[in-house]
């Protein structure tokens, strides 16, 4: 990232701060591009600010879900039931299934089973939760989840897709 020349009257506010800037132009005869200040992210050497910078630089959406998206969630005692898709799914509730998610995980969604089939062959089943099954197409939650694409993990935190 090149040094970017910005004109500001906020010098006292931006010293020792991480900044989000945009390049407006880069004249052919200049070593540095000209730009403008979009926002002050926070103080240099703050772990939270450095994480935010990494996420911004990587294009990872990390904002909390909006109120309209959260309003799409079912209540905790409601289990969505879709008879049409249920008839197309294989019921494996009688099979011992094991999670590969760590202890304390909030979303147990990666599981497997292993058993012998009728011919004596070993069957390994990999189960990945289809969370999109529970979304209403084009709802606020669906649109916001699409911008996040995947849950993103750092060593000390996570940023959820859903």
Coordinates of C-alpha atoms in Angstrom, one line a residue:
X1 CA 0.0 0.0 0.0
X2 CA 1.6 3.3 -1.0
X3 CA 1.7 6.4 1.2
X4 CA -1.4 8.4 0.4
X5 CA -1.4 12.2 0.5
X6 CA -4.5 13.5 2.2
X7 CA -5.5 17.1 3.0
X8 CA -7.1 17.4 6.4
X9 CA -7.7 19.8 9.2
X10 CA -7.9 16.9 11.6
X11 CA -4.2 16.2 12.0
X12 CA -4.4 16.1 15.8
X13 CA -7.2 13.5 15.6
X14 CA -5.5 11.2 13.2
X15 CA -1.9 11.0 14.6
X16 CA -1.2 7.4 15.7
X17 CA -4.6 6.2 14.3
X18 CA -5.4 3.6 11.7
X19 CA -7.3 5.2 8.9
X20 CA -9.6 4.1 6.1
X21 CA -8.7 6.3 3.1
X22 CA -9.6 6.3 -0.6
X23 CA -7.3 7.1 -3.4
X24 CA -8.8 9.8 -5.6
X25 CA -6.1 10.3 -8.2
X26 CA -2.4 9.5 -8.8
X27 CA -0.8 12.1 -11.0
X28 CA 1.8 10.8 -13.3
X29 CA 4.5 13.2 -12.0
X30 CA 3.8 12.3 -8.3
X31 CA 5.4 9.6 -6.1
X32 CA 2.2 9.5 -4.0
X33 CA -1.4 9.3 -4.8
X34 CA -3.9 11.9 -3.5
X35 CA -6.8 10.7 -1.4
X36 CA -9.3 11.5 1.2
X37 CA -10.1 10.3 4.7
X38 CA -13.2 8.0 4.9
X39 CA -13.0 7.2 8.7
X40 CA -10.8 6.8 11.7
X41 CA -10.7 3.1 12.6
X42 CA -8.9 3.5 15.9
X43 CA -5.5 3.7 17.7
X44 CA -2.4 2.0 16.3
X45 CA -1.4 -1.2 18.2
X46 CA -4.9 -1.9 19.6
X47 CA -5.7 -5.6 19.0
X48 CA -9.4 -4.8 18.2
X49 CA -8.4 -2.1 15.7
X50 CA -5.8 -4.4 14.0
X51 CA -8.4 -7.2 13.7
X52 CA -10.8 -4.7 12.2
X53 CA -8.1 -3.6 9.7
X54 CA -7.4 -7.1 8.7
X55 CA -11.1 -7.8 8.1
X56 CA -11.6 -4.6 6.1
X57 CA -8.5 -5.2 4.1
X58 CA -9.7 -8.8 3.3
X59 CA -13.2 -7.7 2.4
X60 CA -14.8 -9.7 5.2
X61 CA -18.2 -8.5 6.4
X62 CA -18.1 -8.3 10.2
X63 CA -21.0 -6.0 11.0
X64 CA -23.8 -7.4 13.3
X65 CA -27.0 -8.4 11.7
X66 CA -29.6 -5.7 11.3
X67 CA -32.9 -5.6 13.4
X68 CA -34.8 -6.6 10.2
X69 CA -32.6 -9.6 9.7
X70 CA -32.8 -10.7 13.3
X71 CA -36.6 -10.4 13.1
X72 CA -36.5 -13.3 10.5
X73 CA -35.3 -15.8 13.1
X74 CA -37.7 -18.2 14.6
X75 CA -38.3 -18.2 18.4
X76 CA -36.0 -20.6 20.3
X77 CA -38.9 -23.0 20.9
X78 CA -40.0 -23.1 17.3
X79 CA -38.7 -25.9 15.0
X80 CA -39.2 -25.0 11.3
X81 CA -41.0 -27.9 9.6
X82 CA -41.2 -28.3 5.8
X83 CA -43.1 -31.4 4.9
X84 CA -42.1 -31.3 1.2
X85 CA -38.4 -31.2 1.9
X86 CA -38.7 -33.6 4.8
X87 CA -40.0 -36.3 2.5
X88 CA -36.9 -35.8 0.3
X89 CA -34.4 -36.1 3.2
X90 CA -33.1 -39.3 4.6
X91 CA -34.0 -39.7 8.3
X92 CA -30.9 -40.8 10.2
X93 CA -32.0 -40.2 13.7
X94 CA -31.6 -43.9 14.5
X95 CA -27.9 -43.8 13.5
X96 CA -25.2 -42.8 16.0
X97 CA -23.8 -39.5 14.6
X98 CA -20.7 -37.8 15.9
X99 CA -19.8 -34.1 15.8
X100 CA -16.3 -32.9 14.7
X101 CA -17.1 -29.5 16.2
X102 CA -15.0 -28.7 19.3
X103 CA -16.4 -28.7 22.9
X104 CA -18.2 -25.5 23.6
X105 CA -19.1 -24.9 20.0
X106 CA -22.3 -22.9 19.5
X107 CA -23.3 -24.4 16.2
X108 CA -22.9 -28.2 16.0
X109 CA -23.2 -28.5 12.2
X110 CA -20.4 -30.7 11.0
X111 CA -20.9 -34.4 11.8
X112 CA -20.3 -37.9 10.6
X113 CA -21.3 -41.5 11.0
X114 CA -19.6 -44.8 10.4
X115 CA -21.3 -48.1 10.2
X116 CA -21.4 -51.4 8.2
X117 CA -24.0 -51.6 5.5
X118 CA -26.0 -54.7 4.5
X119 CA -23.1 -56.1 2.4
X120 CA -20.6 -55.7 5.3
X121 CA -18.9 -52.7 3.6
X122 CA -18.0 -49.7 5.8
X123 CA -20.2 -46.7 5.1
X124 CA -18.8 -43.3 6.1
X125 CA -21.4 -40.5 6.1
X126 CA -20.4 -36.9 6.2
X127 CA -23.2 -34.5 7.4
X128 CA -22.9 -30.7 6.8
X129 CA -25.9 -28.7 8.1
X130 CA -27.9 -27.0 5.3
X131 CA -28.6 -23.8 7.2
X132 CA -29.9 -22.2 4.0
X133 CA -32.8 -24.7 4.2
X134 CA -34.2 -22.6 7.0
X135 CA -34.0 -19.2 5.3
X136 CA -36.8 -17.5 3.5
X137 CA -35.5 -16.7 0.0
X138 CA -34.7 -13.0 -0.4
X139 CA -35.6 -12.1 3.2
X140 CA -33.5 -9.5 5.0
X141 CA -31.6 -12.4 6.8
X142 CA -31.0 -14.2 3.4
X143 CA -29.6 -11.0 1.8
X144 CA -27.3 -10.2 4.7
X145 CA -26.1 -13.8 5.0
X146 CA -25.2 -13.7 1.3
X147 CA -22.9 -10.7 1.9
X148 CA -21.0 -12.7 4.5
X149 CA -20.7 -15.9 2.5
X150 CA -19.1 -18.0 5.3
X151 CA -18.4 -18.0 9.0
X152 CA -14.9 -16.6 9.4
X153 CA -12.8 -17.8 12.3
X154 CA -9.8 -16.1 14.1
X155 CA -7.9 -17.7 16.9
X156 CA -10.0 -15.9 19.5
X157 CA -13.3 -15.1 17.8
X158 CA -15.7 -15.8 15.0
X159 CA -17.8 -13.8 12.6
X160 CA -21.0 -15.7 11.7
X161 CA -22.6 -16.0 8.3
X162 CA -25.8 -17.0 10.1

